[in-house]
Amino acid sequence: MESLLRFIHALTIFSEESWIRLQPALSTQEFKKNEFLLKEGAVCQSLFFIEKGYCRSFHEIDGIEKNTAFYLENDIATNIRSFGSGEKSAASIIACEPLTAIVFDKVLLFEAARQTPEIEALGRNCIRLFAAKQDEFATLFNIYSAKDRLAYIEEKHPQLLQRVSQTQLASFLGVARETLSRIRKRRVP
Amino acid sequence: MESLLRFIHALTIFSEESWIRLQPALSTQEFKKNEFLLKEGAVCQSLFFIEKGYCRSFHEIDGIEKNTAFYLENDIATNIRSFGSGEKSAASIIACEPLTAIVFDKVLLFEAARQTPEIEALGRNCIRLFAAKQDEFATLFNIYSAKDRLAYIEEKHPQLLQRVSQTQLASFLGVARETLSRIRKRRVP
DNA sequence: TACATTTTGTGACGATCGTCACAGGTAGAA
DNA sequence: TTCTACCTGTGACGATCGTCACAAAATGTA
């Protein structure tokens, strides 16, 4: 819980009273490895603040899982399209390790936000932060090659490489596992 | 202005009074073809509601422009990362035709939002909508090949193909102009 | 320890892509 | 109309990628 409070204070102004009023919308949930936080076809009703462990978001295309994001400690995980619109999610989110998350319930969060402007601002800032991250990675795919994408991840998100397998990373970078292996080999002269 | 009002009403509940209170944050701006709405290195202070014409967002990498988005009539154009965080924008936005936009000034919008909850909700919904669109296209790049990306655009966004040149589209799809030409040729028979 | 499972590296080969070069087509301006 | 600038198609060629196959290495479990 302290990690969430630190996260919130880094993001926006938040009083003790707002914190108390936020509590009804929060619950702590544990997930085993390979347990789903969100399943494809379900409507995303939650924001997951990752306290311990990590998870990944993926789309299943022709029986193959294509990773679209990793969420590590102190990240917010969700499917923004489904959460925002109430449509079914096209992606799944699954725990890659035993995972502890603080879950924001959408309905209760919106209720609390109506009463408390600081909670309203928190919600808005969470979406903004999520959108900015999404923009970062969307741009990455738009303008860089797989080789350059790897270099970018190595520079800006080295924690990812410490925890994610080559297979999972290759799927995220949008190349075959073998190709990632060769990209690595090619550059280390 | 009626087009903006229709856009707002489709997005959220909005009273006559909120509309009047929103006015100080709005201004209509005309752009000539190839005029910048936002230049790389500047901080994005505006949301642009596209009333007439269209524009594109691009990054310049090694002297080559890589398109990352097109914004047509009734779209909101902005750089979400710069607008949200106040950082310099890494992307530029430029008019592809003579263009008319209704500009939301960030400072005045935030002022109006503080006074009027419906304007606050409008701002939040704009960001949400923008994030959802971004998610759509980010996913497109993550999980599909250039060929499949083209098929997706043809099915879901055919208006784009009516207005954007092959050269601009190829840059957006992330392939060479010649490759797009061959993808088209390959599938037709 | 021994065994099973998962992960990673690598070779071979065909498919696709980016680049360079050039030609034809189209649209707008003088 | 003529000129110019831009857009599109296509051939050639080398580079890179995806796929299949198999072996080695690492990891987890009995």
Short mmCIF file of N, CA and C (backbone and C1' of nucleotides) in Angstrom, two decimals, chain C:
data_model
loop_
_atom_site.label_atom_id
_atom_site.label_comp_id
_atom_site.label_asym_id
_atom_site.label_seq_id
_atom_site.Cartn_x
_atom_site.Cartn_y
_atom_site.Cartn_z
P DT C 1 25.19 -34.94 -9.55
"O5'" DT C 1 25.43 -36.49 -9.29
"C5'" DT C 1 24.93 -37.15 -8.08
"C4'" DT C 1 23.63 -37.84 -8.33
"C3'" DT C 1 23.28 -37.99 -9.82
"O3'" DT C 1 23.35 -39.36 -10.17
"C1'" DT C 1 21.40 -37.19 -8.52
P DA C 2 23.36 -39.77 -11.77
"O5'" DA C 2 21.81 -39.77 -12.16
"C5'" DA C 2 20.89 -40.57 -11.43
"C4'" DA C 2 19.48 -40.28 -11.95
"C3'" DA C 2 19.38 -40.24 -13.47
"O3'" DA C 2 18.26 -41.02 -13.89
"C1'" DA C 2 18.53 -38.21 -12.54
P DC C 3 17.99 -41.18 -15.49
"O5'" DC C 3 16.74 -40.22 -15.73
"C5'" DC C 3 15.59 -40.31 -14.88
"C4'" DC C 3 14.70 -39.13 -15.14
"C3'" DC C 3 14.43 -38.86 -16.62
"O3'" DC C 3 13.05 -39.04 -16.90
"C1'" DC C 3 14.93 -36.84 -15.44
P DA C 4 12.50 -38.83 -18.42
"O5'" DA C 4 11.81 -37.41 -18.30
"C5'" DA C 4 10.89 -37.16 -17.21
"C4'" DA C 4 10.44 -35.71 -17.26
"C3'" DA C 4 9.98 -35.24 -18.64
"O3'" DA C 4 8.77 -34.50 -18.51
"C1'" DA C 4 11.72 -33.84 -17.85
P DT C 5 8.05 -33.88 -19.81
"O5'" DT C 5 8.41 -32.35 -19.69
"C5'" DT C 5 8.25 -31.67 -18.44
"C4'" DT C 5 8.78 -30.26 -18.56
"C3'" DT C 5 8.39 -29.55 -19.87
"O3'" DT C 5 7.72 -28.34 -19.57
"C1'" DT C 5 10.72 -29.32 -19.44
P DT C 6 7.17 -27.34 -20.75
"O5'" DT C 6 8.29 -26.21 -20.77
"C5'" DT C 6 8.75 -25.66 -19.53
"C4'" DT C 6 9.95 -24.79 -19.78
"C3'" DT C 6 9.79 -23.80 -20.96
"O3'" DT C 6 10.06 -22.49 -20.48
"C1'" DT C 6 11.84 -24.98 -21.11
P DT C 7 9.93 -21.20 -21.44
"O5'" DT C 7 11.43 -20.96 -21.89
"C5'" DT C 7 12.44 -20.83 -20.88
"C4'" DT C 7 13.80 -20.75 -21.54
"C3'" DT C 7 13.88 -19.78 -22.72
"O3'" DT C 7 14.85 -18.80 -22.43
"C1'" DT C 7 14.88 -21.86 -23.26
P DT C 8 15.14 -17.56 -23.43
"O5'" DT C 8 16.36 -18.10 -24.29
"C5'" DT C 8 17.56 -18.50 -23.63
"C4'" DT C 8 18.51 -19.12 -24.63
"C3'" DT C 8 18.79 -18.29 -25.88
"O3'" DT C 8 20.16 -17.96 -25.90
"C1'" DT C 8 18.37 -20.58 -26.41
P DG C 9 20.75 -17.04 -27.08
"O5'" DG C 9 21.38 -18.10 -28.07
"C5'" DG C 9 22.44 -18.93 -27.61
"C4'" DG C 9 22.90 -19.87 -28.72
"C3'" DG C 9 23.25 -19.18 -30.04
"O3'" DG C 9 24.48 -19.70 -30.52
"C1'" DG C 9 21.65 -20.90 -30.41
P DT C 10 25.25 -19.02 -31.72
"O5'" DT C 10 24.85 -19.95 -32.94
"C5'" DT C 10 25.01 -21.37 -32.80
"C4'" DT C 10 24.48 -22.07 -34.03
"C3'" DT C 10 24.63 -21.31 -35.35
"O3'" DT C 10 25.17 -22.17 -36.31
"C1'" DT C 10 22.45 -22.10 -35.13
P DG C 11 26.09 -21.61 -37.52
"O5'" DG C 11 25.63 -22.53 -38.73
"C5'" DG C 11 25.57 -23.95 -38.55
"C4'" DG C 11 24.54 -24.55 -39.47
"C3'" DG C 11 24.51 -23.93 -40.88
"O3'" DG C 11 24.58 -24.97 -41.85
"C1'" DG C 11 22.32 -23.96 -39.93
P DA C 12 24.76 -24.61 -43.40
"O5'" DA C 12 23.28 -24.80 -43.96
"C5'" DA C 12 22.52 -25.97 -43.60
"C4'" DA C 12 21.20 -25.95 -44.32
"C3'" DA C 12 21.22 -25.27 -45.69
"O3'" DA C 12 20.41 -25.99 -46.60
"C1'" DA C 12 19.67 -24.15 -44.30
P DC C 13 20.43 -25.62 -48.17
"O5'" DC C 13 19.03 -24.86 -48.34
"C5'" DC C 13 17.83 -25.45 -47.84
"C4'" DC C 13 16.69 -24.49 -48.04
"C3'" DC C 13 16.80 -23.65 -49.32
"O3'" DC C 13 15.54 -23.58 -49.95
"C1'" DC C 13 16.48 -22.26 -47.46
P DG C 14 15.42 -23.25 -51.53
"O5'" DG C 14 13.97 -22.61 -51.60
"C5'" DG C 14 12.93 -23.06 -50.74
"C4'" DG C 14 12.15 -21.88 -50.22
"C3'" DG C 14 11.74 -20.85 -51.29
"O3'" DG C 14 10.37 -20.52 -51.13
"C1'" DG C 14 12.85 -19.76 -49.53
P DA C 15 9.67 -19.47 -52.11
"O5'" DA C 15 9.43 -18.24 -51.13
"C5'" DA C 15 8.81 -18.46 -49.86
"C4'" DA C 15 8.63 -17.14 -49.15
"C3'" DA C 15 8.10 -16.01 -50.04
"O3'" DA C 15 7.10 -15.29 -49.33
"C1'" DA C 15 10.20 -15.39 -49.08
P DT C 16 6.38 -14.03 -50.08
"O5'" DT C 16 7.11 -12.79 -49.40
"C5'" DT C 16 7.22 -12.74 -47.98
"C4'" DT C 16 8.08 -11.56 -47.58
"C3'" DT C 16 7.71 -10.25 -48.30
"O3'" DT C 16 7.38 -9.29 -47.31
"C1'" DT C 16 10.05 -10.64 -48.35
P DC C 17 7.06 -7.78 -47.73
"O5'" DC C 17 8.46 -7.06 -47.50
"C5'" DC C 17 9.12 -7.22 -46.24
"C4'" DC C 17 10.40 -6.41 -46.23
"C3'" DC C 17 10.24 -5.01 -46.80
"O3'" DC C 17 10.70 -4.04 -45.88
"C1'" DC C 17 12.03 -6.16 -47.87
P DG C 18 10.64 -2.49 -46.27
"O5'" DG C 18 12.13 -2.17 -46.72
"C5'" DG C 18 13.19 -2.36 -45.81
"C4'" DG C 18 14.50 -1.83 -46.38
"C3'" DG C 18 14.42 -0.40 -46.91
"O3'" DG C 18 15.64 0.27 -46.61
"C1'" DG C 18 14.96 -1.89 -48.69
P DT C 19 15.82 1.78 -46.99
"O5'" DT C 19 16.70 1.74 -48.32
"C5'" DT C 19 17.86 0.92 -48.37
"C4'" DT C 19 18.42 0.89 -49.77
"C3'" DT C 19 18.40 2.24 -50.50
"O3'" DT C 19 19.73 2.58 -50.86
"C1'" DT C 19 17.60 0.48 -51.89
P DC C 20 20.06 4.03 -51.43
"O5'" DC C 20 20.17 3.79 -53.00
"C5'" DC C 20 21.09 2.80 -53.50
"C4'" DC C 20 20.84 2.58 -54.97
"C3'" DC C 20 20.69 3.84 -55.81
"O3'" DC C 20 21.63 3.82 -56.88
"C1'" DC C 20 18.96 2.29 -56.29
P DA C 21 21.80 5.04 -57.87
"O5'" DA C 21 20.89 4.63 -59.11
"C5'" DA C 21 21.04 3.35 -59.71
"C4'" DA C 21 19.99 3.18 -60.79
"C3'" DA C 21 19.68 4.47 -61.57
"O3'" DA C 21 19.93 4.28 -62.95
"C1'" DA C 21 17.69 3.38 -60.85
P DC C 22 19.84 5.51 -63.97
"O5'" DC C 22 18.41 5.31 -64.63
"C5'" DC C 22 18.06 4.02 -65.14
"C4'" DC C 22 16.58 3.97 -65.42
"C3'" DC C 22 16.03 5.18 -66.20
"O3'" DC C 22 15.36 4.70 -67.35
"C1'" DC C 22 14.65 4.66 -64.37
P DA C 23 14.97 5.68 -68.55
"O5'" DA C 23 13.42 5.36 -68.73
"C5'" DA C 23 12.95 4.00 -68.65
"C4'" DA C 23 11.46 4.02 -68.40
"C3'" DA C 23 10.72 5.11 -69.19
"O3'" DA C 23 9.52 4.58 -69.74
"C1'" DA C 23 10.25 5.32 -66.89
P DG C 24 8.76 5.34 -70.93
"O5'" DG C 24 7.29 5.50 -70.35
"C5'" DG C 24 6.61 4.38 -69.80
"C4'" DG C 24 5.56 4.86 -68.83
"C3'" DG C 24 4.61 5.93 -69.40
"O3'" DG C 24 3.27 5.53 -69.16
"C1'" DG C 24 5.51 6.66 -67.33
P DG C 25 2.03 6.39 -69.73
"O5'" DG C 25 1.53 7.08 -68.39
"C5'" DG C 25 1.32 6.28 -67.22
"C4'" DG C 25 0.80 7.16 -66.10
"C3'" DG C 25 -0.20 8.22 -66.56
"O3'" DG C 25 -1.34 8.20 -65.70
"C1'" DG C 25 1.60 9.23 -65.36
P DT C 26 -2.62 9.14 -66.07
"O5'" DT C 26 -2.52 10.27 -64.96
"C5'" DT C 26 -2.14 9.92 -63.64
"C4'" DT C 26 -2.00 11.18 -62.81
"C3'" DT C 26 -2.98 12.30 -63.20
"O3'" DT C 26 -3.62 12.79 -62.03
"C1'" DT C 26 -0.76 13.12 -63.15
P DA C 27 -4.85 13.84 -62.20
"O5'" DA C 27 -4.19 15.14 -61.56
"C5'" DA C 27 -3.38 15.01 -60.38
"C4'" DA C 27 -2.80 16.36 -60.02
"C3'" DA C 27 -3.72 17.54 -60.34
"O3'" DA C 27 -3.66 18.49 -59.30
"C1'" DA C 27 -1.68 17.77 -61.52
P DG C 28 -4.69 19.73 -59.31
"O5'" DG C 28 -3.68 20.96 -59.35
"C5'" DG C 28 -2.57 20.98 -58.45
"C4'" DG C 28 -1.54 21.97 -58.94
"C3'" DG C 28 -2.12 23.35 -59.30
"O3'" DG C 28 -1.33 24.37 -58.72
"C1'" DG C 28 -0.87 22.49 -61.10
P DA C 29 -1.68 25.88 -58.97
"O5'" DA C 29 -0.50 26.34 -59.93
"C5'" DA C 29 0.85 26.13 -59.52
"C4'" DA C 29 1.80 26.85 -60.46
"C3'" DA C 29 1.36 28.28 -60.82
"O3'" DA C 29 2.50 29.11 -60.96
"C1'" DA C 29 1.36 26.93 -62.77
P DA C 30 2.32 30.63 -61.40
"O5'" DA C 30 2.95 30.66 -62.86
"C5'" DA C 30 4.28 30.15 -63.07
"C4'" DA C 30 4.60 30.18 -64.54
"C3'" DA C 30 4.40 31.53 -65.23
"O3'" DA C 30 5.45 31.76 -66.16
"C1'" DA C 30 3.04 29.89 -66.27
#
